[in-house]
């Protein structure tokens, strides 16, 4: 277990925060520090064909140790961390034999990780937890996934009695800013299907995700001396506020769950003359997703019509861009790859939690790029903030799942399953 802890900590203490405002790939050069470390590790544990391209995509191969044909499968994780919360100077804390009580993350600032608020903590009583020090995120999203893939490959190299086919591993930059799959070379990767190790709670197995769109809206205004503003001033901040008020209050992230979609305001800044609003749209159902996008367009038209005479031009300029789509459409025709992961978990005594992803992973995009890619738990909780933690036992279970999937792939007749799906 210490080997797992040491590897994980060596990853999370490297700052790999991505930057949505950057136009390069990776979006930050510091991500390459970890990327190059991963290249060295993959080579040192015995993988072949280990490469890193100019955009920071790392790939490697665990060669087959069986003579019969086995489909090439892959495992994928991202090495960047979110820009939503700082990942600089991460100082992990190790909590052994967790007693089920409050965990003081930072005494000076009275930052406490408590099961009274984060009830999932009680699932891990008696286990070893890795937490933050209350000042940064941890980076288990997705450095737990990195740890699991590298450690599983290392174990299989050292234990050749475990029979497996060819396995490809891939590590990506910039997943947290929605660009992790942008330049992923699916043809070079060469796998028939893959799994992202990027879920949360132990047992999670996901092959459905949101359809997603990002929206940027600019509100124009007219600044006039407030003493003489009657009938002349147009305050763009107030227009933006009225626009937000048009959104259904019950359809926000904090009010929805399961298959329920939402509108989420992520950024608002401005002045009298100009205000910029950013929001995201999410829905599992394609028709409802389109309806949500049309709703934003209709509000835009409504506001422009209202101010047409006074302003003389469009006062609200809306830019909308689809980000990714529900992978279910691409995975269902080969659903045996989900069933394979489910079987692996059951054989290991893990209860599969098959549910939709209320978010996205590289696998969403990769599935539409020709690489069907369900998502498997990586073990972390409370991603993107100071209350993030991961049980070491969950990391070990994810490692076991990877190995078991490799074993099952080498002993399953997929020709019948593929024919059945046609």
mmCIF file of C-alpha atoms in Angstrom:
data_model
loop_
_atom_site.group_PDB
_atom_site.id
_atom_site.type_symbol
_atom_site.label_atom_id
_atom_site.label_comp_id
_atom_site.label_asym_id
_atom_site.label_seq_id
_atom_site.Cartn_x
_atom_site.Cartn_y
_atom_site.Cartn_z
ATOM 1 C CA UNK A 1 0.000 0.000 0.000
ATOM 2 C CA UNK A 2 2.875 2.379 0.715
ATOM 3 C CA UNK A 3 4.022 1.970 -2.876
ATOM 4 C CA UNK A 4 0.633 3.270 -4.043
ATOM 5 C CA UNK A 5 0.720 6.187 -1.613
ATOM 6 C CA UNK A 6 4.231 7.188 -2.666
ATOM 7 C CA UNK A 7 3.374 7.100 -6.373
ATOM 8 C CA UNK A 8 0.157 9.069 -5.903
ATOM 9 C CA UNK A 9 1.859 11.738 -3.795
ATOM 10 C CA UNK A 10 4.685 12.062 -6.327
ATOM 11 C CA UNK A 11 2.033 12.971 -8.912
ATOM 12 C CA UNK A 12 -0.178 15.322 -6.893
ATOM 13 C CA UNK A 13 2.736 17.411 -5.646
ATOM 14 C CA UNK A 14 3.462 18.445 -9.252
ATOM 15 C CA UNK A 15 1.368 21.459 -10.271
ATOM 16 C CA UNK A 16 -0.466 20.605 -13.508
ATOM 17 C CA UNK A 17 -3.254 23.166 -13.528
ATOM 18 C CA UNK A 18 -4.626 23.771 -17.019
ATOM 19 C CA UNK A 19 -5.636 27.168 -18.433
ATOM 20 C CA UNK A 20 -8.761 27.690 -20.541
ATOM 21 C CA UNK A 21 -7.470 31.044 -21.781
ATOM 22 C CA UNK A 22 -4.373 29.522 -23.334
ATOM 23 C CA UNK A 23 -4.347 28.588 -27.016
ATOM 24 C CA UNK A 24 -1.510 26.064 -26.763
ATOM 25 C CA UNK A 25 -1.616 22.313 -26.124
ATOM 26 C CA UNK A 26 -0.947 21.549 -23.392
ATOM 27 C CA UNK A 27 -2.423 24.793 -22.160
ATOM 28 C CA UNK A 28 0.322 25.149 -19.539
ATOM 29 C CA UNK A 29 3.957 24.080 -19.895
ATOM 30 C CA UNK A 30 4.067 22.865 -16.290
ATOM 31 C CA UNK A 31 1.837 19.939 -17.269
ATOM 32 C CA UNK A 32 4.775 18.566 -19.247
ATOM 33 C CA UNK A 33 6.766 18.076 -16.032
ATOM 34 C CA UNK A 34 4.412 15.286 -15.010
ATOM 35 C CA UNK A 35 3.956 14.068 -18.592
ATOM 36 C CA UNK A 36 7.702 13.504 -18.974
ATOM 37 C CA UNK A 37 7.859 11.833 -15.563
ATOM 38 C CA UNK A 38 5.153 9.430 -16.720
ATOM 39 C CA UNK A 39 7.164 8.620 -19.848
ATOM 40 C CA UNK A 40 10.175 7.707 -17.705
ATOM 41 C CA UNK A 41 8.027 5.596 -15.371
ATOM 42 C CA UNK A 42 6.343 3.673 -18.159
ATOM 43 C CA UNK A 43 9.729 2.839 -19.650
ATOM 44 C CA UNK A 44 11.193 1.901 -16.277
ATOM 45 C CA UNK A 45 8.396 -0.564 -15.453
ATOM 46 C CA UNK A 46 8.873 -2.342 -18.779
ATOM 47 C CA UNK A 47 6.300 -0.945 -21.202
ATOM 48 C CA UNK A 48 7.223 -0.671 -24.869
ATOM 49 C CA UNK A 49 6.524 1.891 -27.586
ATOM 50 C CA UNK A 50 6.377 4.668 -24.992
ATOM 51 C CA UNK A 51 5.916 8.052 -26.672
ATOM 52 C CA UNK A 52 5.080 11.653 -25.927
ATOM 53 C CA UNK A 53 4.073 13.892 -28.816
ATOM 54 C CA UNK A 54 4.529 17.642 -29.201
ATOM 55 C CA UNK A 55 1.135 18.243 -27.573
ATOM 56 C CA UNK A 56 1.909 16.258 -24.441
ATOM 57 C CA UNK A 57 -0.084 13.082 -25.181
ATOM 58 C CA UNK A 58 1.638 10.089 -23.577
ATOM 59 C CA UNK A 59 1.112 6.543 -24.827
ATOM 60 C CA UNK A 60 2.643 3.180 -24.048
ATOM 61 C CA UNK A 61 2.132 -0.543 -24.637
ATOM 62 C CA UNK A 62 2.015 -3.628 -22.461
ATOM 63 C CA UNK A 63 2.635 -6.386 -24.989
ATOM 64 C CA UNK A 64 0.422 -9.463 -25.082
ATOM 65 C CA UNK A 65 1.722 -12.568 -23.300
ATOM 66 C CA UNK A 66 -0.686 -15.020 -24.968
ATOM 67 C CA UNK A 67 -0.429 -16.648 -28.386
ATOM 68 C CA UNK A 68 -4.099 -16.420 -29.404
ATOM 69 C CA UNK A 69 -5.701 -13.250 -30.735
ATOM 70 C CA UNK A 70 -7.019 -10.876 -28.109
ATOM 71 C CA UNK A 71 -8.590 -7.459 -28.864
ATOM 72 C CA UNK A 72 -6.272 -4.577 -28.011
ATOM 73 C CA UNK A 73 -7.823 -2.572 -25.174
ATOM 74 C CA UNK A 74 -6.794 0.691 -23.551
ATOM 75 C CA UNK A 75 -6.858 2.594 -20.275
ATOM 76 C CA UNK A 76 -6.850 6.399 -20.241
ATOM 77 C CA UNK A 77 -6.429 9.119 -17.609
ATOM 78 C CA UNK A 78 -5.695 12.837 -17.677
ATOM 79 C CA UNK A 79 -2.850 14.472 -15.798
ATOM 80 C CA UNK A 80 -4.023 18.086 -15.603
ATOM 81 C CA UNK A 81 -5.962 19.519 -12.684
ATOM 82 C CA UNK A 82 -8.798 22.020 -12.770
ATOM 83 C CA UNK A 83 -8.188 25.782 -12.850
ATOM 84 C CA UNK A 84 -11.292 26.171 -10.663
ATOM 85 C CA UNK A 85 -9.198 25.771 -7.502
ATOM 86 C CA UNK A 86 -5.465 25.975 -6.964
ATOM 87 C CA UNK A 87 -3.349 22.859 -7.360
ATOM 88 C CA UNK A 88 -0.080 24.585 -6.509
ATOM 89 C CA UNK A 89 1.941 23.489 -3.466
ATOM 90 C CA UNK A 90 -0.276 20.501 -2.703
ATOM 91 C CA UNK A 91 0.656 19.073 0.691
ATOM 92 C CA UNK A 92 -1.282 15.822 1.171
ATOM 93 C CA UNK A 93 -2.154 14.466 4.605
ATOM 94 C CA UNK A 94 -2.348 10.740 5.380
ATOM 95 C CA UNK A 95 -5.126 9.667 7.731
ATOM 96 C CA UNK A 96 -4.597 6.034 8.741
ATOM 97 C CA UNK A 97 -7.381 3.906 10.211
ATOM 98 C CA UNK A 98 -9.952 6.693 9.802
ATOM 99 C CA UNK A 99 -12.188 6.708 12.891
ATOM 100 C CA UNK A 100 -15.328 8.169 11.292
ATOM 101 C CA UNK A 101 -14.990 11.587 12.926
ATOM 102 C CA UNK A 102 -14.070 15.095 11.811
ATOM 103 C CA UNK A 103 -10.743 15.551 10.028
ATOM 104 C CA UNK A 104 -9.042 18.882 10.680
ATOM 105 C CA UNK A 105 -7.500 19.866 7.374
ATOM 106 C CA UNK A 106 -6.187 23.233 8.515
ATOM 107 C CA UNK A 107 -6.185 24.176 12.183
ATOM 108 C CA UNK A 108 -5.202 27.806 11.645
ATOM 109 C CA UNK A 109 -8.122 28.477 9.302
ATOM 110 C CA UNK A 110 -10.511 26.017 10.995
ATOM 111 C CA UNK A 111 -11.079 24.028 7.821
ATOM 112 C CA UNK A 112 -12.673 20.693 8.699
ATOM 113 C CA UNK A 113 -13.638 17.703 6.562
ATOM 114 C CA UNK A 114 -16.672 16.383 8.413
ATOM 115 C CA UNK A 115 -18.919 13.342 7.835
ATOM 116 C CA UNK A 116 -21.821 15.427 9.120
ATOM 117 C CA UNK A 117 -21.637 17.300 5.790
ATOM 118 C CA UNK A 118 -19.751 14.844 3.555
ATOM 119 C CA UNK A 119 -21.601 11.656 4.503
ATOM 120 C CA UNK A 120 -19.611 9.485 2.046
ATOM 121 C CA UNK A 121 -16.712 9.630 4.507
ATOM 122 C CA UNK A 122 -18.469 7.071 6.673
ATOM 123 C CA UNK A 123 -18.098 4.507 3.879
ATOM 124 C CA UNK A 124 -14.362 4.465 4.557
ATOM 125 C CA UNK A 125 -14.178 4.082 8.317
ATOM 126 C CA UNK A 126 -11.076 2.059 9.204
ATOM 127 C CA UNK A 127 -9.368 2.827 5.898
ATOM 128 C CA UNK A 128 -6.436 5.064 4.956
ATOM 129 C CA UNK A 129 -7.464 8.426 3.525
ATOM 130 C CA UNK A 130 -5.353 10.954 1.665
ATOM 131 C CA UNK A 131 -6.658 14.509 2.084
ATOM 132 C CA UNK A 132 -5.575 18.065 1.366
ATOM 133 C CA UNK A 133 -4.202 20.474 3.956
ATOM 134 C CA UNK A 134 -7.234 22.692 3.390
ATOM 135 C CA UNK A 135 -5.480 25.194 1.155
ATOM 136 C CA UNK A 136 -5.429 23.449 -2.224
ATOM 137 C CA UNK A 137 -7.235 20.720 -4.091
ATOM 138 C CA UNK A 138 -5.714 17.232 -3.913
ATOM 139 C CA UNK A 139 -5.616 16.242 -7.577
ATOM 140 C CA UNK A 140 -7.120 12.768 -7.259
ATOM 141 C CA UNK A 141 -8.995 13.919 -10.364
ATOM 142 C CA UNK A 142 -7.286 12.365 -12.155
ATOM 143 C CA UNK A 143 -3.934 11.503 -10.604
ATOM 144 C CA UNK A 144 -5.615 8.613 -8.830
ATOM 145 C CA UNK A 145 -6.360 7.297 -12.325
ATOM 146 C CA UNK A 146 -2.726 7.723 -13.346
ATOM 147 C CA UNK A 147 -1.602 5.861 -10.230
ATOM 148 C CA UNK A 148 -3.995 3.015 -10.934
ATOM 149 C CA UNK A 149 -3.016 2.521 -14.559
ATOM 150 C CA UNK A 150 0.749 2.715 -14.000
ATOM 151 C CA UNK A 151 0.603 0.437 -10.962
ATOM 152 C CA UNK A 152 -1.600 -2.121 -12.726
ATOM 153 C CA UNK A 153 0.777 -2.228 -15.696
ATOM 154 C CA UNK A 154 3.757 -2.591 -13.359
ATOM 155 C CA UNK A 155 2.066 -5.465 -11.523
ATOM 156 C CA UNK A 156 1.286 -7.340 -14.730
ATOM 157 C CA UNK A 157 4.843 -6.928 -15.986
ATOM 158 C CA UNK A 158 6.159 -8.392 -12.723
ATOM 159 C CA UNK A 159 3.586 -11.196 -12.727
ATOM 160 C CA UNK A 160 3.605 -12.767 -16.206
ATOM 161 C CA UNK A 161 1.409 -15.616 -14.951
ATOM 162 C CA UNK A 162 -1.454 -13.128 -15.378
ATOM 163 C CA UNK A 163 -2.485 -13.688 -18.977
ATOM 164 C CA UNK A 164 -3.519 -10.688 -21.049
ATOM 165 C CA UNK A 165 -3.616 -9.338 -24.562
ATOM 166 C CA UNK A 166 -2.030 -6.152 -25.835
ATOM 167 C CA UNK A 167 -2.887 -3.184 -23.650
ATOM 168 C CA UNK A 168 -2.420 0.455 -24.546
ATOM 169 C CA UNK A 169 -2.276 3.244 -21.974
ATOM 170 C CA UNK A 170 -2.845 6.908 -22.695
ATOM 171 C CA UNK A 171 -2.416 10.034 -20.599
ATOM 172 C CA UNK A 172 -3.874 13.348 -21.726
ATOM 173 C CA UNK A 173 -3.482 17.050 -20.922
ATOM 174 C CA UNK A 174 -6.237 19.655 -20.593
ATOM 175 C CA UNK A 175 -9.188 17.396 -19.831
ATOM 176 C CA UNK A 176 -10.376 19.789 -17.146
ATOM 177 C CA UNK A 177 -10.860 22.562 -19.703
ATOM 178 C CA UNK A 178 -12.677 20.274 -22.138
ATOM 179 C CA UNK A 179 -9.787 19.788 -24.550
ATOM 180 C CA UNK A 180 -8.292 16.496 -23.401
ATOM 181 C CA UNK A 181 -9.393 14.551 -26.468
ATOM 182 C CA UNK A 182 -8.854 17.336 -29.013
ATOM 183 C CA UNK A 183 -5.551 16.022 -30.357
ATOM 184 C CA UNK A 184 -5.706 12.427 -29.138
ATOM 185 C CA UNK A 185 -4.544 10.185 -31.996
ATOM 186 C CA UNK A 186 -7.094 7.348 -31.893
ATOM 187 C CA UNK A 187 -5.504 5.585 -34.876
ATOM 188 C CA UNK A 188 -2.068 5.650 -33.264
ATOM 189 C CA UNK A 189 -3.527 4.431 -29.976
ATOM 190 C CA UNK A 190 -4.812 1.402 -31.846
ATOM 191 C CA UNK A 191 -7.222 -0.007 -29.273
ATOM 192 C CA UNK A 192 -10.636 -1.492 -30.112
ATOM 193 C CA UNK A 193 -12.066 0.048 -26.980
ATOM 194 C CA UNK A 194 -10.796 1.655 -23.780
ATOM 195 C CA UNK A 195 -11.777 2.717 -20.278
ATOM 196 C CA UNK A 196 -11.155 6.054 -18.623
ATOM 197 C CA UNK A 197 -10.199 5.718 -14.968
ATOM 198 C CA UNK A 198 -11.834 8.982 -13.995
ATOM 199 C CA UNK A 199 -14.860 8.232 -11.842
ATOM 200 C CA UNK A 200 -15.400 8.826 -8.144
ATOM 201 C CA UNK A 201 -16.853 6.375 -5.602
ATOM 202 C CA UNK A 202 -15.698 2.762 -5.640
ATOM 203 C CA UNK A 203 -17.875 0.692 -7.967
ATOM 204 C CA UNK A 204 -18.867 3.487 -10.333
ATOM 205 C CA UNK A 205 -19.241 2.344 -13.936
ATOM 206 C CA UNK A 206 -20.579 4.888 -16.377
ATOM 207 C CA UNK A 207 -21.384 4.902 -20.077
ATOM 208 C CA UNK A 208 -23.887 7.762 -20.222
ATOM 209 C CA UNK A 209 -23.015 11.418 -19.878
ATOM 210 C CA UNK A 210 -24.461 14.845 -20.468
ATOM 211 C CA UNK A 211 -24.778 16.460 -23.846
ATOM 212 C CA UNK A 212 -22.933 19.704 -23.190
ATOM 213 C CA UNK A 213 -22.766 23.219 -24.573
ATOM 214 C CA UNK A 214 -20.955 26.364 -23.478
ATOM 215 C CA UNK A 215 -22.512 29.814 -23.844
ATOM 216 C CA UNK A 216 -20.848 33.231 -23.845
ATOM 217 C CA UNK A 217 -23.174 36.227 -23.781
ATOM 218 C CA UNK A 218 -22.199 39.886 -24.113
ATOM 219 C CA UNK A 219 -24.633 42.569 -22.906
ATOM 220 C CA UNK A 220 -24.204 46.105 -24.263
ATOM 221 C CA UNK A 221 -25.124 49.208 -22.340
ATOM 222 C CA UNK A 222 -25.016 53.005 -22.467
ATOM 223 C CA UNK A 223 -23.280 54.962 -19.758
ATOM 224 C CA UNK A 224 -24.752 58.366 -18.904
ATOM 225 C CA UNK A 225 -24.245 60.611 -15.849
ATOM 226 C CA UNK A 226 -26.669 59.165 -13.262
ATOM 227 C CA UNK A 227 -28.117 62.621 -12.585
ATOM 228 C CA UNK A 228 -29.263 62.879 -16.198
ATOM 229 C CA UNK A 229 -29.850 59.184 -16.956
ATOM 230 C CA UNK A 230 -33.657 59.161 -17.186
ATOM 231 C CA UNK A 231 -34.617 57.406 -20.413
ATOM 232 C CA UNK A 232 -31.011 57.353 -21.602
ATOM 233 C CA UNK A 233 -28.883 55.033 -19.499
ATOM 234 C CA UNK A 234 -28.844 51.319 -20.188
ATOM 235 C CA UNK A 235 -27.023 49.424 -17.446
ATOM 236 C CA UNK A 236 -25.694 46.203 -18.995
ATOM 237 C CA UNK A 237 -25.232 44.610 -15.567
ATOM 238 C CA UNK A 238 -28.919 44.938 -14.800
ATOM 239 C CA UNK A 239 -29.832 43.519 -18.209
ATOM 240 C CA UNK A 240 -27.580 40.534 -17.491
ATOM 241 C CA UNK A 241 -29.257 40.096 -14.119
ATOM 242 C CA UNK A 242 -32.694 40.129 -15.760
ATOM 243 C CA UNK A 243 -31.461 37.570 -18.290
ATOM 244 C CA UNK A 244 -30.304 35.242 -15.505
ATOM 245 C CA UNK A 245 -33.675 35.678 -13.797
ATOM 246 C CA UNK A 246 -35.328 34.182 -16.883
ATOM 247 C CA UNK A 247 -33.574 30.864 -16.234
ATOM 248 C CA UNK A 248 -35.647 28.322 -14.277
ATOM 249 C CA UNK A 249 -34.440 28.384 -10.669
ATOM 250 C CA UNK A 250 -35.160 24.694 -10.177
ATOM 251 C CA UNK A 251 -32.879 23.726 -13.063
ATOM 252 C CA UNK A 252 -29.461 24.502 -11.613
ATOM 253 C CA UNK A 253 -26.738 22.033 -10.555
ATOM 254 C CA UNK A 254 -27.593 22.364 -6.873
ATOM 255 C CA UNK A 255 -31.258 21.560 -7.528
ATOM 256 C CA UNK A 256 -30.879 18.584 -9.884
ATOM 257 C CA UNK A 257 -29.705 14.985 -9.818
ATOM 258 C CA UNK A 258 -29.753 11.748 -11.822
ATOM 259 C CA UNK A 259 -30.902 12.341 -15.384
ATOM 260 C CA UNK A 260 -32.067 15.921 -14.760
ATOM 261 C CA UNK A 261 -30.403 18.579 -16.886
ATOM 262 C CA UNK A 262 -29.550 22.153 -15.922
ATOM 263 C CA UNK A 263 -28.373 25.656 -16.766
ATOM 264 C CA UNK A 264 -25.301 26.738 -14.805
ATOM 265 C CA UNK A 265 -24.020 30.309 -14.612
ATOM 266 C CA UNK A 266 -20.238 30.027 -14.274
ATOM 267 C CA UNK A 267 -18.992 33.584 -14.647
ATOM 268 C CA UNK A 268 -20.340 37.141 -14.582
ATOM 269 C CA UNK A 269 -18.359 40.356 -14.853
ATOM 270 C CA UNK A 270 -19.007 43.781 -16.245
ATOM 271 C CA UNK A 271 -19.696 47.497 -16.068
ATOM 272 C CA UNK A 272 -22.482 49.802 -17.200
ATOM 273 C CA UNK A 273 -21.212 49.717 -20.796
ATOM 274 C CA UNK A 274 -20.585 45.985 -21.113
ATOM 275 C CA UNK A 275 -21.203 42.810 -19.141
ATOM 276 C CA UNK A 276 -20.067 39.303 -19.995
ATOM 277 C CA UNK A 277 -21.897 36.214 -18.834
ATOM 278 C CA UNK A 278 -20.787 32.603 -19.236
ATOM 279 C CA UNK A 279 -22.965 29.581 -18.605
ATOM 280 C CA UNK A 280 -23.076 25.919 -19.468
ATOM 281 C CA UNK A 281 -26.011 23.794 -20.610
ATOM 282 C CA UNK A 282 -26.284 20.106 -19.741
ATOM 283 C CA UNK A 283 -28.840 17.403 -20.544
ATOM 284 C CA UNK A 284 -28.736 13.643 -21.183
ATOM 285 C CA UNK A 285 -31.618 13.653 -23.651
ATOM 286 C CA UNK A 286 -30.713 15.032 -27.109
ATOM 287 C CA UNK A 287 -34.164 16.586 -27.668
ATOM 288 C CA UNK A 288 -34.181 18.258 -24.252
ATOM 289 C CA UNK A 289 -30.624 19.437 -24.875
ATOM 290 C CA UNK A 290 -31.726 21.169 -28.090
ATOM 291 C CA UNK A 291 -34.742 22.631 -26.301
ATOM 292 C CA UNK A 292 -32.450 24.160 -23.672
ATOM 293 C CA UNK A 293 -30.255 25.728 -26.324
ATOM 294 C CA UNK A 294 -33.309 27.087 -28.124
ATOM 295 C CA UNK A 295 -34.529 28.527 -24.831
ATOM 296 C CA UNK A 296 -31.370 30.625 -24.505
ATOM 297 C CA UNK A 297 -31.742 31.788 -28.114
ATOM 298 C CA UNK A 298 -35.374 32.753 -27.465
ATOM 299 C CA UNK A 299 -34.465 34.833 -24.401
ATOM 300 C CA UNK A 300 -31.783 36.555 -26.474
ATOM 301 C CA UNK A 301 -34.331 37.449 -29.165
ATOM 302 C CA UNK A 302 -36.798 38.646 -26.528
ATOM 303 C CA UNK A 303 -34.284 41.058 -24.976
ATOM 304 C CA UNK A 304 -33.071 42.356 -28.316
ATOM 305 C CA UNK A 305 -36.632 43.021 -29.406
ATOM 306 C CA UNK A 306 -37.357 44.847 -26.136
ATOM 307 C CA UNK A 307 -34.422 47.250 -26.552
ATOM 308 C CA UNK A 308 -34.477 47.520 -30.355
ATOM 309 C CA UNK A 309 -35.904 51.053 -30.550
ATOM 310 C CA UNK A 310 -33.893 52.460 -27.659
ATOM 311 C CA UNK A 311 -30.544 50.947 -28.601
ATOM 312 C CA UNK A 312 -30.798 50.676 -32.374
ATOM 313 C CA UNK A 313 -28.945 47.353 -32.538
ATOM 314 C CA UNK A 314 -28.766 44.009 -30.757
ATOM 315 C CA UNK A 315 -28.068 44.580 -27.091
ATOM 316 C CA UNK A 316 -27.454 40.890 -26.352
ATOM 317 C CA UNK A 317 -24.908 38.905 -28.375
ATOM 318 C CA UNK A 318 -24.962 35.170 -27.697
ATOM 319 C CA UNK A 319 -22.289 32.684 -28.770
ATOM 320 C CA UNK A 320 -23.080 29.030 -28.208
ATOM 321 C CA UNK A 321 -20.831 26.034 -28.839
ATOM 322 C CA UNK A 322 -21.465 22.323 -28.353
ATOM 323 C CA UNK A 323 -18.747 20.748 -26.201
ATOM 324 C CA UNK A 324 -19.490 17.023 -26.194
ATOM 325 C CA UNK A 325 -22.324 14.530 -26.565
ATOM 326 C CA UNK A 326 -23.761 11.562 -24.695
ATOM 327 C CA UNK A 327 -21.437 8.595 -25.262
ATOM 328 C CA UNK A 328 -24.358 6.182 -24.772
ATOM 329 C CA UNK A 329 -25.094 6.342 -28.506
ATOM 330 C CA UNK A 330 -21.610 5.024 -29.309
ATOM 331 C CA UNK A 331 -21.217 2.558 -26.434
ATOM 332 C CA UNK A 332 -24.587 0.790 -26.563
ATOM 333 C CA UNK A 333 -23.796 -1.009 -29.868
ATOM 334 C CA UNK A 334 -20.796 -2.576 -28.082
ATOM 335 C CA UNK A 335 -22.274 -2.730 -24.612
ATOM 336 C CA UNK A 336 -20.395 -5.955 -23.921
ATOM 337 C CA UNK A 337 -17.435 -3.734 -22.999
ATOM 338 C CA UNK A 338 -19.507 -2.343 -20.119
ATOM 339 C CA UNK A 339 -20.618 -5.840 -19.169
ATOM 340 C CA UNK A 340 -16.970 -6.919 -19.145
ATOM 341 C CA UNK A 341 -16.083 -4.231 -16.592
ATOM 342 C CA UNK A 342 -19.186 -5.099 -14.578
ATOM 343 C CA UNK A 343 -18.149 -8.772 -14.516
ATOM 344 C CA UNK A 344 -14.637 -7.808 -13.414
ATOM 345 C CA UNK A 345 -16.001 -5.822 -10.474
ATOM 346 C CA UNK A 346 -18.358 -8.587 -9.385
ATOM 347 C CA UNK A 347 -15.566 -11.160 -9.444
ATOM 348 C CA UNK A 348 -13.603 -8.862 -7.132
ATOM 349 C CA UNK A 349 -16.504 -8.463 -4.712
ATOM 350 C CA UNK A 350 -17.195 -4.889 -5.810
ATOM 351 C CA UNK A 351 -20.809 -3.852 -6.282
ATOM 352 C CA UNK A 352 -21.088 -2.098 -9.671
ATOM 353 C CA UNK A 353 -22.781 1.296 -9.486
ATOM 354 C CA UNK A 354 -23.954 1.812 -13.053
ATOM 355 C CA UNK A 355 -25.163 5.369 -13.374
ATOM 356 C CA UNK A 356 -24.934 8.400 -15.670
ATOM 357 C CA UNK A 357 -21.990 10.790 -15.437
ATOM 358 C CA UNK A 358 -23.197 14.225 -14.413
ATOM 359 C CA UNK A 359 -20.278 15.724 -16.254
ATOM 360 C CA UNK A 360 -17.850 14.639 -18.921
ATOM 361 C CA UNK A 361 -14.622 12.729 -19.389
ATOM 362 C CA UNK A 362 -12.168 12.277 -22.232
ATOM 363 C CA UNK A 363 -14.117 9.099 -22.945
ATOM 364 C CA UNK A 364 -17.173 11.086 -24.043
ATOM 365 C CA UNK A 365 -15.249 12.660 -26.896
ATOM 366 C CA UNK A 366 -13.150 9.592 -27.632
ATOM 367 C CA UNK A 367 -16.294 7.511 -28.082
ATOM 368 C CA UNK A 368 -17.342 9.841 -30.903
ATOM 369 C CA UNK A 369 -13.829 9.675 -32.353
ATOM 370 C CA UNK A 370 -14.075 5.911 -32.850
ATOM 371 C CA UNK A 371 -12.830 4.662 -29.479
ATOM 372 C CA UNK A 372 -15.766 3.477 -27.315
ATOM 373 C CA UNK A 373 -14.722 4.412 -23.807
ATOM 374 C CA UNK A 374 -16.822 3.833 -20.653
ATOM 375 C CA UNK A 375 -15.693 5.355 -17.372
ATOM 376 C CA UNK A 376 -14.570 3.444 -14.257
ATOM 377 C CA UNK A 377 -14.163 4.706 -10.699
ATOM 378 C CA UNK A 378 -10.816 6.164 -9.630
ATOM 379 C CA UNK A 379 -11.841 6.458 -5.972
ATOM 380 C CA UNK A 380 -11.699 10.168 -5.175
ATOM 381 C CA UNK A 381 -14.389 12.369 -3.643
ATOM 382 C CA UNK A 382 -15.177 16.105 -3.544
ATOM 383 C CA UNK A 383 -13.146 16.922 -6.647
ATOM 384 C CA UNK A 384 -12.080 20.484 -7.522
ATOM 385 C CA UNK A 385 -11.776 21.820 -4.007
ATOM 386 C CA UNK A 386 -10.101 21.798 -0.603
ATOM 387 C CA UNK A 387 -12.316 18.988 0.737
ATOM 388 C CA UNK A 388 -11.078 16.477 -1.838
ATOM 389 C CA UNK A 389 -9.926 13.106 -0.541
ATOM 390 C CA UNK A 390 -9.268 9.572 -1.728
ATOM 391 C CA UNK A 391 -9.197 6.263 0.178
ATOM 392 C CA UNK A 392 -6.051 4.294 -0.650
ATOM 393 C CA UNK A 393 -8.079 1.079 -0.567
ATOM 394 C CA UNK A 394 -10.235 2.450 -3.408
ATOM 395 C CA UNK A 395 -7.131 3.079 -5.506
ATOM 396 C CA UNK A 396 -6.087 -0.520 -4.880
ATOM 397 C CA UNK A 397 -9.525 -1.791 -5.892
ATOM 398 C CA UNK A 398 -9.345 0.197 -9.135
ATOM 399 C CA UNK A 399 -5.934 -1.353 -9.830
ATOM 400 C CA UNK A 400 -7.479 -4.786 -9.269
ATOM 401 C CA UNK A 401 -10.301 -3.961 -11.696
ATOM 402 C CA UNK A 402 -7.848 -2.993 -14.442
ATOM 403 C CA UNK A 403 -5.969 -6.269 -14.014
ATOM 404 C CA UNK A 404 -9.171 -8.310 -13.921
ATOM 405 C CA UNK A 405 -10.479 -6.653 -17.092
ATOM 406 C CA UNK A 406 -7.190 -7.534 -18.791
ATOM 407 C CA UNK A 407 -7.529 -11.151 -17.671
ATOM 408 C CA UNK A 408 -11.164 -11.443 -18.766
ATOM 409 C CA UNK A 409 -10.413 -9.872 -22.134
ATOM 410 C CA UNK A 410 -7.837 -12.605 -22.760
ATOM 411 C CA UNK A 411 -10.323 -15.392 -21.982
ATOM 412 C CA UNK A 412 -13.528 -14.094 -23.591
ATOM 413 C CA UNK A 413 -14.742 -14.983 -27.076
ATOM 414 C CA UNK A 414 -15.704 -11.563 -28.403
ATOM 415 C CA UNK A 415 -16.523 -12.741 -31.906
ATOM 416 C CA UNK A 416 -19.932 -14.008 -30.786
ATOM 417 C CA UNK A 417 -20.645 -10.809 -28.886
ATOM 418 C CA UNK A 418 -19.684 -8.651 -31.853
ATOM 419 C CA UNK A 419 -21.824 -10.707 -34.213
ATOM 420 C CA UNK A 420 -24.730 -10.448 -31.812
ATOM 421 C CA UNK A 421 -24.477 -6.678 -31.854
ATOM 422 C CA UNK A 422 -24.588 -6.395 -35.629
#
